[in-house]
Amino acid sequence: MDSDTPSSLFKDATNVKSIKSDIEVFVSVGGWTFSDNGTATQPVYGEIAASAANRQLFADNVVHFLKQYGFDGLDIDWEYPGAGDRGGNPEDTANYVLLLQTLRETFDASGNDFSLTFTAPSSYWYLRWFDLPSMIKYADWINLMTYDLHGVWDSTDPIGSIVQAHTNLTEIKQSAELFWRVDIPPEKLVMGFGFYGRSFTLADTSCTKPGCPFKGASNPGPCSDTGGILAYYEIQAILDGTSTSSKRSTTITPVHDETDAVNYFTFDDDQWVSYDDSTTFAQKVAWANEVGLGGAMIWASDLGKIEPLVMKPSWGTDP
């Protein structure tokens, strides 16, 4: 929502309902860069949530926006309340609950059946500022970002500069435990799937397993054009030998870590990437169905084409 985004884009998004009438379209507001240090948007959520007048003004504006463009709900992606390194303050925790309460009450009074969700991190260090039991009273479900568990940012935290998979199922299960401990029902949790891989430049080309040291981000992909990340289609191009950026001269055999439900491989001598495919997605979906999660989300649909995820809703209807 910046000056370069035409308002027609919002209507174009909800016009998909003319093709599939029973689909629901939400607008998600926020994101990682929204709360980056030094940005004008970083303090916005904290300021909105800090006073009853601001909360109500925001809620009224949201209802107007949803009606104007035909959206069915709002997802709040505040990254992250309370976190000092993200411009947060300790009072954000209680204020976030009050913001959700105001939104829910305003939605219910609007005469429309609007839905409300929020996005949550997998990391305890950010999740500790979320009063989950109080928040879920007003939200329809929680979108859990079970990707980006690792990346080049690990070099500046206690984990250190070692390569690790960013969608490790073992760690996803540990993250889910944080929600079970405060009695969040599994059906209120939606599990995230990443259509991309996190990539590194190895420090030692003879050490290529998870836990080996890295010296920085990977080389940028030809389309994603950002070090440390490769879209699924860029990974596939490397594997099938059609990549314009890889100097691959030998056959690559990806390693499938069955326990952690993830793949990884090394290419161009010192480039390392972890990623999911239809096999590892199926493993993760099987676990999600086993514990009764409410659904799945992906980030992002333009990063690759993969076989559809099939989840069984926890209320027992057909997939």
PDB file of C-alpha atoms in Angstrom:
ATOM      1  CA  MET A   1       0.000   0.000   0.000  1.00  0.00           C
ATOM      2  CA  ASP A   2       2.358   2.674  -1.244  1.00  0.00           C
ATOM      3  CA  SER A   3       2.023   5.491  -3.747  1.00  0.00           C
ATOM      4  CA  ASP A   4       3.112   3.194  -6.584  1.00  0.00           C
ATOM      5  CA  THR A   5       0.259   0.738  -5.987  1.00  0.00           C
ATOM      6  CA  PRO A   6      -2.897   1.575  -7.949  1.00  0.00           C
ATOM      7  CA  SER A   7      -6.118   1.163  -5.989  1.00  0.00           C
ATOM      8  CA  SER A   8      -7.468  -0.866  -8.919  1.00  0.00           C
ATOM      9  CA  LEU A   9      -5.184  -3.686  -7.787  1.00  0.00           C
ATOM     10  CA  PHE A  10      -7.396  -4.342  -4.757  1.00  0.00           C
ATOM     11  CA  LYS A  11     -10.510  -4.684  -6.898  1.00  0.00           C
ATOM     12  CA  ASP A  12      -8.631  -6.876  -9.366  1.00  0.00           C
ATOM     13  CA  ALA A  13      -7.732  -9.192  -6.466  1.00  0.00           C
ATOM     14  CA  THR A  14     -11.300  -9.601  -5.227  1.00  0.00           C
ATOM     15  CA  ASN A  15     -12.654  -9.998  -8.764  1.00  0.00           C
ATOM     16  CA  VAL A  16     -11.455 -13.602  -8.584  1.00  0.00           C
ATOM     17  CA  LYS A  17     -14.770 -14.232  -6.829  1.00  0.00           C
ATOM     18  CA  SER A  18     -16.508 -13.726 -10.180  1.00  0.00           C
ATOM     19  CA  ILE A  19     -14.757 -16.930 -11.292  1.00  0.00           C
ATOM     20  CA  LYS A  20     -15.158 -18.874  -8.035  1.00  0.00           C
ATOM     21  CA  SER A  21     -18.025 -17.458  -6.045  1.00  0.00           C
ATOM     22  CA  ASP A  22     -17.339 -19.312  -2.794  1.00  0.00           C
ATOM     23  CA  ILE A  23     -13.730 -18.155  -2.441  1.00  0.00           C
ATOM     24  CA  GLU A  24     -12.849 -15.680   0.301  1.00  0.00           C
ATOM     25  CA  VAL A  25     -10.230 -12.985  -0.263  1.00  0.00           C
ATOM     26  CA  PHE A  26      -8.418 -11.322   2.647  1.00  0.00           C
ATOM     27  CA  VAL A  27      -6.121  -8.332   2.694  1.00  0.00           C
ATOM     28  CA  SER A  28      -2.971  -8.826   4.765  1.00  0.00           C
ATOM     29  CA  VAL A  29      -1.442  -5.652   6.164  1.00  0.00           C
ATOM     30  CA  GLY A  30       2.119  -5.410   7.425  1.00  0.00           C
ATOM     31  CA  GLY A  31       5.013  -7.767   6.797  1.00  0.00           C
ATOM     32  CA  TRP A  32       8.708  -7.882   7.600  1.00  0.00           C
ATOM     33  CA  THR A  33       9.824  -4.777   5.699  1.00  0.00           C
ATOM     34  CA  PHE A  34       6.817  -2.843   7.050  1.00  0.00           C
ATOM     35  CA  SER A  35       8.504  -2.949  10.477  1.00  0.00           C
ATOM     36  CA  ASP A  36      12.097  -2.500   9.311  1.00  0.00           C
ATOM     37  CA  ASN A  37      14.220  -0.089  11.321  1.00  0.00           C
ATOM     38  CA  GLY A  38      14.378   3.388   9.891  1.00  0.00           C
ATOM     39  CA  THR A  39      11.095   3.156   7.986  1.00  0.00           C
ATOM     40  CA  ALA A  40       8.119   5.467   8.352  1.00  0.00           C
ATOM     41  CA  THR A  41       5.837   2.446   8.770  1.00  0.00           C
ATOM     42  CA  GLN A  42       7.668   0.746  11.646  1.00  0.00           C
ATOM     43  CA  PRO A  43       5.824   2.535  14.493  1.00  0.00           C
ATOM     44  CA  VAL A  44       2.399   2.484  12.809  1.00  0.00           C
ATOM     45  CA  TYR A  45       0.955  -0.658  14.409  1.00  0.00           C
ATOM     46  CA  GLY A  46       2.243   0.295  17.833  1.00  0.00           C
ATOM     47  CA  GLU A  47       0.694   3.751  17.545  1.00  0.00           C
ATOM     48  CA  ILE A  48      -2.633   2.379  16.313  1.00  0.00           C
ATOM     49  CA  ALA A  49      -2.845  -0.152  19.139  1.00  0.00           C
ATOM     50  CA  ALA A  50      -1.779   2.282  21.861  1.00  0.00           C
ATOM     51  CA  SER A  51      -5.059   4.186  22.303  1.00  0.00           C
ATOM     52  CA  ALA A  52      -8.764   3.377  22.188  1.00  0.00           C
ATOM     53  CA  ALA A  53      -9.375   6.256  19.772  1.00  0.00           C
ATOM     54  CA  ASN A  54      -6.727   5.039  17.340  1.00  0.00           C
ATOM     55  CA  ARG A  55      -7.920   1.435  17.553  1.00  0.00           C
ATOM     56  CA  GLN A  56     -11.487   2.447  16.773  1.00  0.00           C
ATOM     57  CA  LEU A  57     -10.477   4.758  13.925  1.00  0.00           C
ATOM     58  CA  PHE A  58      -8.406   1.967  12.388  1.00  0.00           C
ATOM     59  CA  ALA A  59     -11.224  -0.571  12.764  1.00  0.00           C
ATOM     60  CA  ASP A  60     -13.721   1.802  11.144  1.00  0.00           C
ATOM     61  CA  ASN A  61     -11.329   2.448   8.271  1.00  0.00           C
ATOM     62  CA  VAL A  62     -10.727  -1.283   7.811  1.00  0.00           C
ATOM     63  CA  VAL A  63     -14.482  -1.942   7.540  1.00  0.00           C
ATOM     64  CA  HIS A  64     -14.795   0.827   4.962  1.00  0.00           C
ATOM     65  CA  PHE A  65     -11.858  -0.593   2.988  1.00  0.00           C
ATOM     66  CA  LEU A  66     -13.176  -4.172   3.059  1.00  0.00           C
ATOM     67  CA  LYS A  67     -16.609  -3.038   1.871  1.00  0.00           C
ATOM     68  CA  GLN A  68     -15.213  -0.732  -0.801  1.00  0.00           C
ATOM     69  CA  TYR A  69     -13.095  -3.377  -2.483  1.00  0.00           C
ATOM     70  CA  GLY A  70     -15.032  -6.523  -1.651  1.00  0.00           C
ATOM     71  CA  PHE A  71     -12.612  -8.213   0.720  1.00  0.00           C
ATOM     72  CA  ASP A  72     -13.861 -10.835   3.167  1.00  0.00           C
ATOM     73  CA  GLY A  73     -11.406 -10.344   5.990  1.00  0.00           C
ATOM     74  CA  LEU A  74      -8.232  -8.832   7.405  1.00  0.00           C
ATOM     75  CA  ASP A  75      -4.962 -10.502   8.347  1.00  0.00           C
ATOM     76  CA  ILE A  76      -2.671  -8.510  10.631  1.00  0.00           C
ATOM     77  CA  ASP A  77       1.010  -9.182   9.997  1.00  0.00           C
ATOM     78  CA  TRP A  78       2.741  -7.165  12.725  1.00  0.00           C
ATOM     79  CA  GLU A  79       6.417  -8.209  12.761  1.00  0.00           C
ATOM     80  CA  TYR A  80       6.807  -7.876  15.702  1.00  0.00           C
ATOM     81  CA  PRO A  81       5.032  -6.419  18.738  1.00  0.00           C
ATOM     82  CA  GLY A  82       7.212  -6.018  21.789  1.00  0.00           C
ATOM     83  CA  ALA A  83      10.451  -6.836  19.977  1.00  0.00           C
ATOM     84  CA  GLY A  84      13.046  -4.167  20.703  1.00  0.00           C
ATOM     85  CA  ASP A  85      15.018  -4.939  17.547  1.00  0.00           C
ATOM     86  CA  ARG A  86      11.861  -4.345  15.485  1.00  0.00           C
ATOM     87  CA  GLY A  87      10.739  -1.100  17.116  1.00  0.00           C
ATOM     88  CA  GLY A  88       8.423  -2.815  19.569  1.00  0.00           C
ATOM     89  CA  ASN A  89       7.538  -1.822  23.127  1.00  0.00           C
ATOM     90  CA  PRO A  90       6.503  -3.994  26.109  1.00  0.00           C
ATOM     91  CA  GLU A  91       3.007  -2.480  26.142  1.00  0.00           C
ATOM     92  CA  ASP A  92       2.425  -3.795  22.605  1.00  0.00           C
ATOM     93  CA  THR A  93       1.457  -7.188  24.030  1.00  0.00           C
ATOM     94  CA  ALA A  94      -1.650  -5.987  25.856  1.00  0.00           C
ATOM     95  CA  ASN A  95      -2.434  -3.378  23.203  1.00  0.00           C
ATOM     96  CA  TYR A  96      -2.422  -5.998  20.445  1.00  0.00           C
ATOM     97  CA  VAL A  97      -5.182  -7.903  22.256  1.00  0.00           C
ATOM     98  CA  LEU A  98      -7.207  -4.698  22.581  1.00  0.00           C
ATOM     99  CA  LEU A  99      -6.722  -3.991  18.870  1.00  0.00           C
ATOM    100  CA  LEU A 100      -8.054  -7.411  17.926  1.00  0.00           C
ATOM    101  CA  GLN A 101     -10.976  -6.976  20.316  1.00  0.00           C
ATOM    102  CA  THR A 102     -11.890  -3.618  18.747  1.00  0.00           C
ATOM    103  CA  LEU A 103     -11.631  -5.049  15.254  1.00  0.00           C
ATOM    104  CA  ARG A 104     -13.815  -8.034  16.131  1.00  0.00           C
ATOM    105  CA  GLU A 105     -16.484  -5.895  17.776  1.00  0.00           C
ATOM    106  CA  THR A 106     -16.489  -3.444  14.865  1.00  0.00           C
ATOM    107  CA  PHE A 107     -16.645  -6.272  12.330  1.00  0.00           C
ATOM    108  CA  ASP A 108     -19.572  -7.867  14.168  1.00  0.00           C
ATOM    109  CA  ALA A 109     -21.430  -4.553  14.294  1.00  0.00           C
ATOM    110  CA  SER A 110     -20.862  -3.798  10.607  1.00  0.00           C
ATOM    111  CA  GLY A 111     -23.583  -6.061   9.256  1.00  0.00           C
ATOM    112  CA  ASN A 112     -20.965  -8.085   7.358  1.00  0.00           C
ATOM    113  CA  ASP A 113     -19.484 -11.464   8.128  1.00  0.00           C
ATOM    114  CA  PHE A 114     -15.864 -10.287   8.054  1.00  0.00           C
ATOM    115  CA  SER A 115     -13.116 -12.605   9.289  1.00  0.00           C
ATOM    116  CA  LEU A 116     -10.035 -11.664  11.295  1.00  0.00           C
ATOM    117  CA  THR A 117      -6.681 -13.460  11.448  1.00  0.00           C
ATOM    118  CA  PHE A 118      -3.150 -12.657  12.510  1.00  0.00           C
ATOM    119  CA  THR A 119       0.259 -13.906  11.489  1.00  0.00           C
ATOM    120  CA  ALA A 120       2.603 -15.381  14.099  1.00  0.00           C
ATOM    121  CA  PRO A 121       6.304 -16.283  14.081  1.00  0.00           C
ATOM    122  CA  SER A 122       7.799 -19.689  14.777  1.00  0.00           C
ATOM    123  CA  SER A 123      10.593 -18.229  16.881  1.00  0.00           C
ATOM    124  CA  TYR A 124      10.127 -18.120  20.652  1.00  0.00           C
ATOM    125  CA  TRP A 125      12.120 -14.891  20.805  1.00  0.00           C
ATOM    126  CA  TYR A 126       9.432 -13.046  18.854  1.00  0.00           C
ATOM    127  CA  LEU A 127       6.452 -15.169  19.878  1.00  0.00           C
ATOM    128  CA  ARG A 128       6.975 -14.462  23.581  1.00  0.00           C
ATOM    129  CA  TRP A 129       5.392 -11.024  23.063  1.00  0.00           C
ATOM    130  CA  PHE A 130       2.126 -12.545  21.781  1.00  0.00           C
ATOM    131  CA  ASP A 131      -0.627 -13.153  24.367  1.00  0.00           C
ATOM    132  CA  LEU A 132      -1.955 -16.042  22.299  1.00  0.00           C
ATOM    133  CA  PRO A 133      -4.795 -17.227  24.595  1.00  0.00           C
ATOM    134  CA  SER A 134      -6.252 -13.714  24.716  1.00  0.00           C
ATOM    135  CA  MET A 135      -5.680 -13.026  21.018  1.00  0.00           C
ATOM    136  CA  ILE A 136      -7.389 -16.188  19.777  1.00  0.00           C
ATOM    137  CA  LYS A 137     -10.626 -15.114  21.501  1.00  0.00           C
ATOM    138  CA  TYR A 138     -11.057 -12.545  18.737  1.00  0.00           C
ATOM    139  CA  ALA A 139      -9.292 -14.147  15.755  1.00  0.00           C
ATOM    140  CA  ASP A 140     -10.661 -16.839  13.455  1.00  0.00           C
ATOM    141  CA  TRP A 141      -7.275 -18.497  13.108  1.00  0.00           C
ATOM    142  CA  ILE A 142      -3.516 -17.940  13.301  1.00  0.00           C
ATOM    143  CA  ASN A 143      -1.218 -18.027  10.264  1.00  0.00           C
ATOM    144  CA  LEU A 144       2.004 -19.630  11.504  1.00  0.00           C
ATOM    145  CA  MET A 145       5.114 -18.793   9.488  1.00  0.00           C
ATOM    146  CA  THR A 146       6.806 -22.186   9.571  1.00  0.00           C
ATOM    147  CA  TYR A 147       9.501 -21.171   7.101  1.00  0.00           C
ATOM    148  CA  ASP A 148      12.564 -18.918   7.311  1.00  0.00           C
ATOM    149  CA  LEU A 149      13.562 -20.857  10.409  1.00  0.00           C
ATOM    150  CA  HIS A 150      17.158 -20.285   9.332  1.00  0.00           C
ATOM    151  CA  GLY A 151      19.053 -17.974   7.007  1.00  0.00           C
ATOM    152  CA  VAL A 152      22.110 -15.737   6.798  1.00  0.00           C
ATOM    153  CA  TRP A 153      20.753 -13.764   9.764  1.00  0.00           C
ATOM    154  CA  ASP A 154      21.799 -16.681  12.004  1.00  0.00           C
ATOM    155  CA  SER A 155      25.344 -15.286  11.808  1.00  0.00           C
ATOM    156  CA  THR A 156      24.386 -12.506  14.221  1.00  0.00           C
ATOM    157  CA  ASP A 157      22.516 -14.631  16.775  1.00  0.00           C
ATOM    158  CA  PRO A 158      23.573 -17.496  19.073  1.00  0.00           C
ATOM    159  CA  ILE A 159      23.026 -20.090  16.324  1.00  0.00           C
ATOM    160  CA  GLY A 160      25.998 -18.782  14.370  1.00  0.00           C
ATOM    161  CA  SER A 161      27.143 -19.007  10.754  1.00  0.00           C
ATOM    162  CA  ILE A 162      26.122 -22.580   9.968  1.00  0.00           C
ATOM    163  CA  VAL A 163      23.915 -23.837   7.147  1.00  0.00           C
ATOM    164  CA  GLN A 164      20.564 -25.254   8.213  1.00  0.00           C
ATOM    165  CA  ALA A 165      17.274 -25.973   6.467  1.00  0.00           C
ATOM    166  CA  HIS A 166      14.717 -23.212   6.719  1.00  0.00           C
ATOM    167  CA  THR A 167      11.647 -25.519   6.762  1.00  0.00           C
ATOM    168  CA  ASN A 168      12.868 -28.275   9.066  1.00  0.00           C
ATOM    169  CA  LEU A 169       9.870 -30.374  10.256  1.00  0.00           C
ATOM    170  CA  THR A 170      11.568 -31.237  13.543  1.00  0.00           C
ATOM    171  CA  GLU A 171      11.801 -27.538  14.388  1.00  0.00           C
ATOM    172  CA  ILE A 172       8.281 -26.895  13.092  1.00  0.00           C
ATOM    173  CA  LYS A 173       6.990 -29.443  15.604  1.00  0.00           C
ATOM    174  CA  GLN A 174       8.940 -27.685  18.354  1.00  0.00           C
ATOM    175  CA  SER A 175       7.383 -24.367  17.326  1.00  0.00           C
ATOM    176  CA  ALA A 176       3.906 -25.869  17.433  1.00  0.00           C
ATOM    177  CA  GLU A 177       4.591 -26.995  20.996  1.00  0.00           C
ATOM    178  CA  LEU A 178       4.738 -23.335  22.007  1.00  0.00           C
ATOM    179  CA  PHE A 179       1.102 -23.030  20.952  1.00  0.00           C
ATOM    180  CA  TRP A 180      -0.024 -26.308  22.547  1.00  0.00           C
ATOM    181  CA  ARG A 181       1.479 -25.194  25.888  1.00  0.00           C
ATOM    182  CA  VAL A 182      -0.942 -22.272  26.053  1.00  0.00           C
ATOM    183  CA  ASP A 183      -3.898 -24.373  24.884  1.00  0.00           C
ATOM    184  CA  ILE A 184      -4.293 -23.033  21.337  1.00  0.00           C
ATOM    185  CA  PRO A 185      -6.530 -25.575  19.563  1.00  0.00           C
ATOM    186  CA  PRO A 186      -4.732 -27.205  16.603  1.00  0.00           C
ATOM    187  CA  GLU A 187      -7.639 -26.357  14.298  1.00  0.00           C
ATOM    188  CA  LYS A 188      -6.955 -22.657  14.950  1.00  0.00           C
ATOM    189  CA  LEU A 189      -3.444 -22.964  13.522  1.00  0.00           C
ATOM    190  CA  VAL A 190      -2.659 -22.710   9.799  1.00  0.00           C
ATOM    191  CA  MET A 191       0.761 -24.036   8.762  1.00  0.00           C
ATOM    192  CA  GLY A 192       3.015 -22.141   6.369  1.00  0.00           C
ATOM    193  CA  PHE A 193       4.790 -23.703   3.379  1.00  0.00           C
ATOM    194  CA  GLY A 194       7.636 -21.967   1.533  1.00  0.00           C
ATOM    195  CA  PHE A 195       7.809 -22.129  -2.264  1.00  0.00           C
ATOM    196  CA  TYR A 196      11.482 -21.178  -2.192  1.00  0.00           C
ATOM    197  CA  GLY A 197      14.794 -22.195  -0.648  1.00  0.00           C
ATOM    198  CA  ARG A 198      17.238 -20.422   1.629  1.00  0.00           C
ATOM    199  CA  SER A 199      20.763 -20.474   0.233  1.00  0.00           C
ATOM    200  CA  PHE A 200      24.311 -19.822   1.397  1.00  0.00           C
ATOM    201  CA  THR A 201      27.922 -19.640   0.262  1.00  0.00           C
ATOM    202  CA  LEU A 202      29.884 -22.315   2.106  1.00  0.00           C
ATOM    203  CA  ALA A 203      33.043 -21.414   3.996  1.00  0.00           C
ATOM    204  CA  ASP A 204      34.562 -24.848   3.359  1.00  0.00           C
ATOM    205  CA  THR A 205      33.648 -26.714   0.162  1.00  0.00           C
ATOM    206  CA  SER A 206      34.554 -30.023   1.800  1.00  0.00           C
ATOM    207  CA  CYS A 207      31.869 -29.527   4.454  1.00  0.00           C
ATOM    208  CA  THR A 208      28.384 -29.579   2.909  1.00  0.00           C
ATOM    209  CA  LYS A 209      26.026 -30.976   5.526  1.00  0.00           C
ATOM    210  CA  PRO A 210      23.687 -29.052   7.840  1.00  0.00           C
ATOM    211  CA  GLY A 211      25.850 -27.567  10.567  1.00  0.00           C
ATOM    212  CA  CYS A 212      28.738 -26.735   8.244  1.00  0.00           C
ATOM    213  CA  PRO A 213      29.961 -23.123   8.257  1.00  0.00           C
ATOM    214  CA  PHE A 214      28.908 -20.485   5.744  1.00  0.00           C
ATOM    215  CA  LYS A 215      30.646 -17.248   4.901  1.00  0.00           C
ATOM    216  CA  GLY A 216      27.639 -15.369   3.569  1.00  0.00           C
ATOM    217  CA  ALA A 217      24.553 -15.421   1.410  1.00  0.00           C
ATOM    218  CA  SER A 218      24.438 -17.339  -1.848  1.00  0.00           C
ATOM    219  CA  ASN A 219      24.870 -15.727  -5.241  1.00  0.00           C
ATOM    220  CA  PRO A 220      21.618 -14.085  -6.412  1.00  0.00           C
ATOM    221  CA  GLY A 221      19.297 -16.107  -8.624  1.00  0.00           C
ATOM    222  CA  PRO A 222      18.617 -14.818 -12.153  1.00  0.00           C
ATOM    223  CA  CYS A 223      15.039 -13.772 -11.356  1.00  0.00           C
ATOM    224  CA  SER A 224      14.763 -13.461  -7.562  1.00  0.00           C
ATOM    225  CA  ASP A 225      17.974 -11.393  -7.787  1.00  0.00           C
ATOM    226  CA  THR A 226      18.631 -11.531  -4.046  1.00  0.00           C
ATOM    227  CA  GLY A 227      21.407 -13.319  -2.217  1.00  0.00           C
ATOM    228  CA  GLY A 228      20.307 -15.946   0.302  1.00  0.00           C
ATOM    229  CA  ILE A 229      17.101 -17.035  -1.428  1.00  0.00           C
ATOM    230  CA  LEU A 230      16.203 -19.019  -4.539  1.00  0.00           C
ATOM    231  CA  ALA A 231      12.711 -19.439  -5.945  1.00  0.00           C
ATOM    232  CA  TYR A 232      11.533 -23.008  -6.447  1.00  0.00           C
ATOM    233  CA  TYR A 233      11.694 -22.647 -10.230  1.00  0.00           C
ATOM    234  CA  GLU A 234      15.302 -21.402  -9.952  1.00  0.00           C
ATOM    235  CA  ILE A 235      16.195 -24.463  -7.888  1.00  0.00           C
ATOM    236  CA  GLN A 236      14.547 -26.722 -10.464  1.00  0.00           C
ATOM    237  CA  ALA A 237      16.491 -25.012 -13.259  1.00  0.00           C
ATOM    238  CA  ILE A 238      19.753 -25.731 -11.433  1.00  0.00           C
ATOM    239  CA  LEU A 239      18.776 -29.381 -11.006  1.00  0.00           C
ATOM    240  CA  ASP A 240      17.756 -29.921 -14.624  1.00  0.00           C
ATOM    241  CA  GLY A 241      20.715 -27.999 -16.044  1.00  0.00           C
ATOM    242  CA  THR A 242      18.793 -25.105 -17.600  1.00  0.00           C
ATOM    243  CA  SER A 243      19.816 -22.393 -15.161  1.00  0.00           C
ATOM    244  CA  THR A 244      21.496 -19.386 -16.789  1.00  0.00           C
ATOM    245  CA  SER A 245      23.302 -18.481 -13.571  1.00  0.00           C
ATOM    246  CA  SER A 246      24.734 -21.842 -12.523  1.00  0.00           C
ATOM    247  CA  LYS A 247      27.997 -23.204 -13.935  1.00  0.00           C
ATOM    248  CA  ARG A 248      26.949 -26.747 -13.083  1.00  0.00           C
ATOM    249  CA  SER A 249      29.000 -29.357 -14.905  1.00  0.00           C
ATOM    250  CA  THR A 250      28.229 -32.467 -12.867  1.00  0.00           C
ATOM    251  CA  THR A 251      25.034 -34.245 -11.897  1.00  0.00           C
ATOM    252  CA  ILE A 252      23.512 -33.027  -8.657  1.00  0.00           C
ATOM    253  CA  THR A 253      21.971 -35.554  -6.296  1.00  0.00           C
ATOM    254  CA  PRO A 254      19.862 -33.766  -3.691  1.00  0.00           C
ATOM    255  CA  VAL A 255      19.915 -35.152  -0.160  1.00  0.00           C
ATOM    256  CA  HIS A 256      16.491 -35.946   1.249  1.00  0.00           C
ATOM    257  CA  ASP A 257      16.562 -35.613   5.020  1.00  0.00           C
ATOM    258  CA  GLU A 258      13.610 -37.842   5.809  1.00  0.00           C
ATOM    259  CA  THR A 259      13.568 -37.068   9.531  1.00  0.00           C
ATOM    260  CA  ASP A 260      13.408 -33.303   9.034  1.00  0.00           C
ATOM    261  CA  ALA A 261      11.351 -33.558   5.810  1.00  0.00           C
ATOM    262  CA  VAL A 262      13.556 -31.288   3.712  1.00  0.00           C
ATOM    263  CA  ASN A 263      15.993 -31.443   0.791  1.00  0.00           C
ATOM    264  CA  TYR A 264      19.359 -29.797   0.284  1.00  0.00           C
ATOM    265  CA  PHE A 265      22.237 -29.885  -2.196  1.00  0.00           C
ATOM    266  CA  THR A 266      25.478 -28.116  -3.099  1.00  0.00           C
ATOM    267  CA  PHE A 267      26.167 -26.607  -6.539  1.00  0.00           C
ATOM    268  CA  ASP A 268      28.824 -24.432  -8.174  1.00  0.00           C
ATOM    269  CA  ASP A 269      31.339 -25.755  -5.635  1.00  0.00           C
ATOM    270  CA  ASP A 270      30.340 -23.532  -2.713  1.00  0.00           C
ATOM    271  CA  GLN A 271      26.614 -22.794  -3.123  1.00  0.00           C
ATOM    272  CA  TRP A 272      24.202 -24.576  -0.723  1.00  0.00           C
ATOM    273  CA  VAL A 273      20.409 -24.521  -0.700  1.00  0.00           C
ATOM    274  CA  SER A 274      17.638 -26.208   1.288  1.00  0.00           C
ATOM    275  CA  TYR A 275      14.126 -26.479  -0.106  1.00  0.00           C
ATOM    276  CA  ASP A 276      10.884 -28.445  -0.249  1.00  0.00           C
ATOM    277  CA  ASP A 277       9.396 -30.465  -3.087  1.00  0.00           C
ATOM    278  CA  SER A 278       6.283 -32.608  -3.475  1.00  0.00           C
ATOM    279  CA  THR A 279       7.849 -35.373  -1.340  1.00  0.00           C
ATOM    280  CA  THR A 280       8.778 -33.195   1.636  1.00  0.00           C
ATOM    281  CA  PHE A 281       5.555 -31.204   1.367  1.00  0.00           C
ATOM    282  CA  ALA A 282       3.659 -34.492   1.590  1.00  0.00           C
ATOM    283  CA  GLN A 283       5.555 -35.366   4.785  1.00  0.00           C
ATOM    284  CA  LYS A 284       4.688 -32.038   6.349  1.00  0.00           C
ATOM    285  CA  VAL A 285       1.046 -32.259   5.279  1.00  0.00           C
ATOM    286  CA  ALA A 286       0.814 -35.768   6.738  1.00  0.00           C
ATOM    287  CA  TRP A 287       1.966 -34.442  10.111  1.00  0.00           C
ATOM    288  CA  ALA A 288      -0.419 -31.460   9.904  1.00  0.00           C
ATOM    289  CA  ASN A 289      -3.328 -33.804   9.228  1.00  0.00           C
ATOM    290  CA  GLU A 290      -2.212 -36.113  12.020  1.00  0.00           C
ATOM    291  CA  VAL A 291      -2.341 -33.365  14.652  1.00  0.00           C
ATOM    292  CA  GLY A 292      -5.453 -31.730  13.177  1.00  0.00           C
ATOM    293  CA  LEU A 293      -4.212 -28.360  11.968  1.00  0.00           C
ATOM    294  CA  GLY A 294      -6.845 -26.103  10.445  1.00  0.00           C
ATOM    295  CA  GLY A 295      -5.206 -25.580   7.054  1.00  0.00           C
ATOM    296  CA  ALA A 296      -2.196 -24.525   5.037  1.00  0.00           C
ATOM    297  CA  MET A 297      -0.837 -21.320   3.582  1.00  0.00           C
ATOM    298  CA  ILE A 298       1.976 -20.713   1.103  1.00  0.00           C
ATOM    299  CA  TRP A 299       4.562 -18.020   0.535  1.00  0.00           C
ATOM    300  CA  ALA A 300       4.392 -17.286  -2.261  1.00  0.00           C
ATOM    301  CA  SER A 301       2.352 -18.412  -5.258  1.00  0.00           C
ATOM    302  CA  ASP A 302       4.618 -16.678  -7.795  1.00  0.00           C
ATOM    303  CA  LEU A 303       7.781 -18.466  -6.660  1.00  0.00           C
ATOM    304  CA  GLY A 304       7.112 -21.852  -8.173  1.00  0.00           C
ATOM    305  CA  LYS A 305       4.666 -24.467  -9.343  1.00  0.00           C
ATOM    306  CA  ILE A 306       4.333 -27.504  -7.124  1.00  0.00           C
ATOM    307  CA  GLU A 307       1.722 -30.242  -6.861  1.00  0.00           C
ATOM    308  CA  PRO A 308      -1.276 -29.062  -4.801  1.00  0.00           C
ATOM    309  CA  LEU A 309      -1.231 -29.515  -1.038  1.00  0.00           C
ATOM    310  CA  VAL A 310      -4.063 -31.760   0.105  1.00  0.00           C
ATOM    311  CA  MET A 311      -5.064 -31.317   3.723  1.00  0.00           C
ATOM    312  CA  LYS A 312      -7.958 -32.855   5.552  1.00  0.00           C
ATOM    313  CA  PRO A 313      -9.810 -30.210   7.556  1.00  0.00           C
ATOM    314  CA  SER A 314      -9.804 -31.012  11.234  1.00  0.00           C
ATOM    315  CA  TRP A 315     -13.606 -31.054  11.344  1.00  0.00           C
ATOM    316  CA  GLY A 316     -13.604 -34.271   9.294  1.00  0.00           C
ATOM    317  CA  THR A 317     -14.999 -33.326   5.873  1.00  0.00           C
ATOM    318  CA  ASP A 318     -13.437 -34.422   2.596  1.00  0.00           C
ATOM    319  CA  PRO A 319     -10.113 -32.799   1.568  1.00  0.00           C
TER     320      PRO A 319
END
